[in-house]
Amino acid sequence: MSDTTIRRIEPGDADWFLAADELVWADDEAGDRQDRLQNTPTRAGFAAEQDGELAGISASWDIELAVPSGMTGSRLVPAEGLTWVGVHPDHRRRGVLSAMMRHHLRWTRDEGRSLAALKASEPGIYGRFGYGLAAQSLKAKFGRGAQFAAPSEVSDLADATRTTFRTASPDDAQRLHALMRRCAVEGACGAVVRHIDDLRRLLTDIPEQRRDRERNRLLWATRDGEDVGYALLRRTHKWDDGLPGGEIDVFMFGSTDTGARLALMRRLVDFDLMGSAINWMPLDDPLLLWSPSPRGVGSGVTDSLWLRIVDLSAAIAERGFAAPCDVRITVQDKLIEENDRVWHWVVDADGTGALEPAAGEADLSLDIVDLGAVWLGGQTLGARHAAGFVRETSEGAVAALDAALRTASQPTKAVDF
Ligand SMILES: CC(C)(COP(=O)(O)OP(=O)(O)OC[C@H]1O[C@@H](n2cnc3c(N)ncnc32)[C@H](O)[C@@H]1OP(=O)(O)O)[C@@H](O)C(=O)NCCC(=O)NCCS
C-alpha cells in the first residue's frame, strides 16, 4: 500500500481543490471562482498526498445534531459533518479514502466532539469505518390539493398559523438559524443545524449554479407573531400537454409543532402552476400519518444520515435515555481503540447515562456501527440482534438497552450537507 499523508488545505491549494472536485464528481461547476471558493467548508479542509502527489480531498462542516433527550424532545450537540470527500481518479482504490477516514475520526475526537455524521454518495462505503445508518427517509410527493386528515386540534392550530412566501436572502440567516435550532429541539431528533455562516452562504444566490431552477424561496410559518416553521424550496416549471404541472422541491423543512407542519404543507400543495411538492421524511412523519397510507405518496426509501460515535462515553453523557438500565457490553471498534473494550453502562431513573470501563464477560456484544444505527431511534438493537449483528449472552440485555434507547418517533430527515 502506498504511503498516504493527510494535511490541512492551504490557501495555495484552492485551484487544485476545485479542479479535483470537478474531476471526481464529473461536474464542471459554473460560476465565478471566488463564489465557488466561498461555498467550500471553512471549518476544516484536508488534502491527502500519496507518493508525493495530491490524491484526495475532504472537509468538515461545523454542525449541530439533535440527539434524543429521552423518550421525547431533543438536545443539540456539536458534531462534525464530513463532506467534499473525493479521491483523484488516478489514485482510487489505493487506500486514500481509508487514510482520510482514519484521520477524520481521530481529528473529530481530538476536537472534543463525540459524533461524526455524513450523507453518503453511495451506501456501501462508510459502514467499514464504523458509521451506522441512523436515519432513513421516504421521497414523498404530494399532489396539488392533497388532503391531510389531521385531528381537529392540529387543524385548528394550522388555521391559526400564517404562512408568508419570500425570496430567500443571506439576511434571513440569523432568523432561520434561530428557528432551525428551536425546531430541532422541540421536534423529533435527527435534525442537523448548519452553522450560521454556512447557512448565510447557502442563502446567497449564485445565478450560475441555479441550473434552470428559480432562486431559493422561503416559506415562513408564524403564529401570534412568533416563527413556528419554515420550508426552503425551489420550483421548476413543467407543462404536460399544455397543462401546468410544475414541481416544488423542498430541501429544508421544520416546524416547532404539528399545527405549523400542517399549515406549511397545506400551502405547499396549493401553489398556482405547480402539480406536486416533493419533501423527504421518515415513514412516521405526521404528514404521512395524516395521509391514508404512504402508497401513492412515497416513491422509495433511502439512507438519510450516517452516524459514527467517536467517543462513546461522551456521547452517552450528551444523550438522554427513556428508561433506566444496567448492562455490560463489549464494543468492537477497529478504528478508535478507546471505544474498543468491555463497558459497564448504567442509566439512572432520570434518564442520565454513564459509562465505566469494565472487565470480564459482558451481557451483550456489538460493533460501534450498531450503536450509530440505533442512536437516533432509526433502528433497534432487537432488529440488529435478529439480523445477527448484536450478540446477547444474558437474556433480556438487548431488550433492556433498547428500552433505554427508545425514542417516541423515527429521526427526522436531516438537511443535506
Ligand atoms: C468513494 C471513494 C472516495 C473511494 O476512495 P478510495 O481511495 O478508492 O477508497 P479506498 O481505496 O480507501 O477503499 C477503502 C475500502 O472501501 C471500498 N470502497 C471504495 N469505494 C467504494 C464504493 N463506492 N462502494 C463500496 N465500497 C467502496 C474499497 O473497496 C475498500 O474496501 P476494503 O477495505 O474492503 O479493501 C472514491 O472512489 C471517490 O472519490 N468516488 C467519487 C466521489 C465519492 O463518491 N465520494 C464519496 C462522497 S460521500
Coordinates of N, CA, C and O and ligand atoms in Angstrom, one line a residue, residues 1 20-21 23-26 50 55-57 82-89 91-102 118-126 128-129 417, ligand 1:
M1 N 0.9 -1.2 0.0 CA 0.0 0.0 0.0 C 0.9 1.3 0.0 O 1.9 1.3 0.7
A20 N -9.9 19.2 -8.5 CA -10.0 17.8 -8.1 C -11.5 17.5 -7.9 O -12.0 16.5 -8.3
D21 N -12.2 18.5 -7.3 CA -13.6 18.3 -7.0 C -14.4 18.0 -8.3 O -15.2 17.1 -8.4
L23 N -13.2 16.9 -11.2 CA -12.8 15.7 -11.8 C -13.4 14.5 -11.1 O -13.9 13.5 -11.8
V24 N -13.5 14.5 -9.8 CA -14.1 13.4 -9.0 C -15.6 13.3 -9.3 O -16.1 12.2 -9.5
W25 N -16.3 14.5 -9.3 CA -17.7 14.5 -9.4 C -18.2 14.6 -10.8 O -19.5 14.7 -11.0
A26 N -17.3 14.5 -11.8 CA -17.7 14.6 -13.2 C -18.6 15.8 -13.4 O -19.7 15.7 -14.0
Q50 N -0.3 11.3 -1.8 CA 0.2 9.9 -1.9 C 1.3 9.9 -2.9 O 1.2 10.5 -4.0
A55 N -3.8 13.7 -3.8 CA -4.6 12.5 -4.2 C -6.0 12.5 -3.8 O -6.8 11.8 -4.4
G56 N -6.3 13.3 -2.7 CA -7.7 13.3 -2.2 C -8.0 14.5 -1.5 O -7.1 15.3 -1.0
I57 N -9.3 14.8 -1.4 CA -9.8 16.0 -0.6 C -10.9 15.5 0.3 O -11.6 14.6 0.1
L82 N -18.9 15.4 7.8 CA -17.9 15.1 6.7 C -18.5 15.4 5.4 O -19.7 15.1 5.1
T83 N -17.7 16.0 4.5 CA -18.2 16.4 3.2 C -17.1 16.5 2.2 O -15.9 16.3 2.6
W84 N -17.4 16.8 1.0 CA -16.4 17.0 -0.1 C -15.4 15.9 -0.2 O -14.2 16.1 -0.5
V85 N -15.8 14.7 0.1 CA -14.9 13.5 0.1 C -14.7 13.1 -1.4 O -15.6 12.8 -2.1
G86 N -13.4 13.2 -1.8 CA -13.2 12.8 -3.2 C -11.7 12.3 -3.4 O -10.8 12.9 -2.8
V87 N -11.5 11.2 -4.1 CA -10.2 10.7 -4.4 C -9.9 10.9 -5.9 O -10.8 10.5 -6.7
H88 N -8.8 11.5 -6.2 CA -8.5 11.7 -7.6 C -8.6 10.3 -8.4 O -8.1 9.3 -7.9
P89 N -9.2 10.3 -9.6 CA -9.4 9.0 -10.3 C -8.1 8.2 -10.5 O -8.2 7.0 -10.5
H91 N -5.8 7.8 -8.3 CA -5.4 7.3 -7.1 C -6.4 6.4 -6.4 O -6.2 5.9 -5.3
R92 N -7.5 6.1 -7.0 CA -8.6 5.4 -6.4 C -8.2 3.9 -6.1 O -7.4 3.4 -6.7
R93 N -8.8 3.4 -5.0 CA -8.6 2.0 -4.6 C -7.2 1.7 -4.2 O -6.6 0.7 -4.3
R94 N -6.5 2.8 -3.6 CA -5.2 2.6 -3.1 C -5.1 3.1 -1.7 O -4.0 3.5 -1.2
G95 N -6.2 3.1 -1.0 CA -6.2 3.4 0.4 C -6.3 4.9 0.8 O -6.1 5.2 2.0
V96 N -6.6 5.8 -0.2 CA -6.6 7.2 0.2 C -7.8 7.5 1.0 O -7.7 8.2 2.1
L97 N -9.0 7.0 0.7 CA -10.1 7.3 1.5 C -9.9 6.7 2.9 O -10.2 7.4 3.9
S98 N -9.4 5.5 3.0 CA -9.2 4.9 4.3 C -8.3 5.8 5.2 O -8.6 6.0 6.4
A99 N -7.2 6.3 4.6 CA -6.4 7.2 5.4 C -7.1 8.5 5.8 O -7.0 8.9 6.9
M100 N -7.9 9.0 4.9 CA -8.6 10.2 5.2 C -9.7 10.0 6.3 O -9.9 10.8 7.2
M101 N -10.3 8.8 6.3 CA -11.3 8.5 7.3 C -10.7 8.3 8.7 O -11.2 8.8 9.7
R102 N -9.5 7.6 8.7 CA -8.9 7.4 10.0 C -8.5 8.8 10.6 O -8.7 9.0 11.8
L118 N -22.5 12.0 8.3 CA -22.4 12.3 6.9 C -23.6 11.8 6.1 O -24.4 11.1 6.6
K119 N -23.7 12.4 4.9 CA -24.6 11.9 3.9 C -23.8 11.2 2.8 O -22.8 11.8 2.3
A120 N -24.1 10.0 2.5 CA -23.3 9.2 1.6 C -23.7 9.3 0.2 O -24.9 9.3 -0.2
S121 N -22.7 9.4 -0.7 CA -23.0 9.3 -2.2 C -23.4 7.9 -2.6 O -24.2 7.7 -3.4
E122 N -22.8 6.9 -1.9 CA -23.1 5.5 -2.2 C -23.2 4.8 -0.9 O -22.4 5.0 0.0
P123 N -24.2 3.9 -0.7 CA -24.4 3.4 0.6 C -23.4 2.3 1.1 O -23.3 2.1 2.3
G124 N -22.6 1.8 0.2 CA -21.7 0.7 0.6 C -20.4 1.2 1.1 O -19.5 0.4 1.4
I125 N -20.1 2.5 1.2 CA -18.8 3.0 1.5 C -18.5 3.0 3.0 O -17.4 2.6 3.4
Y126 N -19.4 3.6 3.8 CA -19.0 4.0 5.2 C -19.1 3.1 6.3 O -18.6 3.4 7.4
R128 N -17.7 0.3 6.8 CA -16.4 -0.2 7.2 C -15.7 0.7 8.2 O -14.7 0.4 8.8
F129 N -16.1 2.0 8.2 CA -15.4 3.0 9.0 C -16.2 3.2 10.3 O -15.9 4.2 11.1
F417 N -25.8 18.2 3.6 CA -24.6 18.9 3.9 C -23.4 18.3 3.2 O -23.6 17.2 2.7
Ligands
LIG1 C1 -15.6 6.6 -3.0 C2 -14.1 7.0 -3.0 C3 -13.9 8.2 -2.1 C4 -13.2 5.8 -2.5 O1 -11.9 6.2 -2.4 P1 -10.7 5.2 -2.5 O2 -9.4 5.9 -2.1 O3 -10.7 4.5 -3.8 O4 -11.0 4.1 -1.3 P2 -10.0 3.1 -0.6 O5 -9.0 2.7 -1.5 O6 -9.5 3.7 0.7 O7 -11.1 2.0 -0.2 C5 -11.4 1.6 1.1 C6 -12.4 0.5 1.0 O8 -13.7 1.0 0.5 C7 -14.1 0.2 -0.6 N1 -14.8 1.1 -1.5 C8 -14.3 2.2 -2.1 N2 -15.3 2.9 -2.8 C9 -16.4 2.1 -2.6 C10 -17.8 2.2 -3.1 N3 -18.1 3.2 -4.0 N4 -18.7 1.3 -2.8 C11 -18.3 0.3 -1.9 N5 -17.1 0.1 -1.4 C12 -16.1 1.0 -1.8 C13 -12.9 -0.3 -1.2 O9 -13.1 -1.5 -2.0 C14 -12.0 -0.6 0.0 O10 -12.5 -1.9 0.6 P3 -11.6 -2.8 1.5 O11 -11.3 -2.0 2.8 O12 -12.5 -4.0 1.8 O13 -10.4 -3.1 0.7 C15 -13.6 7.4 -4.4 O14 -13.8 6.3 -5.3 C16 -14.3 8.6 -5.0 O15 -13.8 9.7 -4.8 N6 -15.5 8.5 -5.6 C17 -16.3 9.5 -6.2 C18 -16.7 10.6 -5.1 C19 -17.5 10.0 -4.0 O16 -18.3 9.1 -4.1 N7 -17.2 10.4 -2.8 C20 -17.8 10.0 -1.5 C21 -18.7 11.1 -1.1 S1 -19.8 10.7 0.2

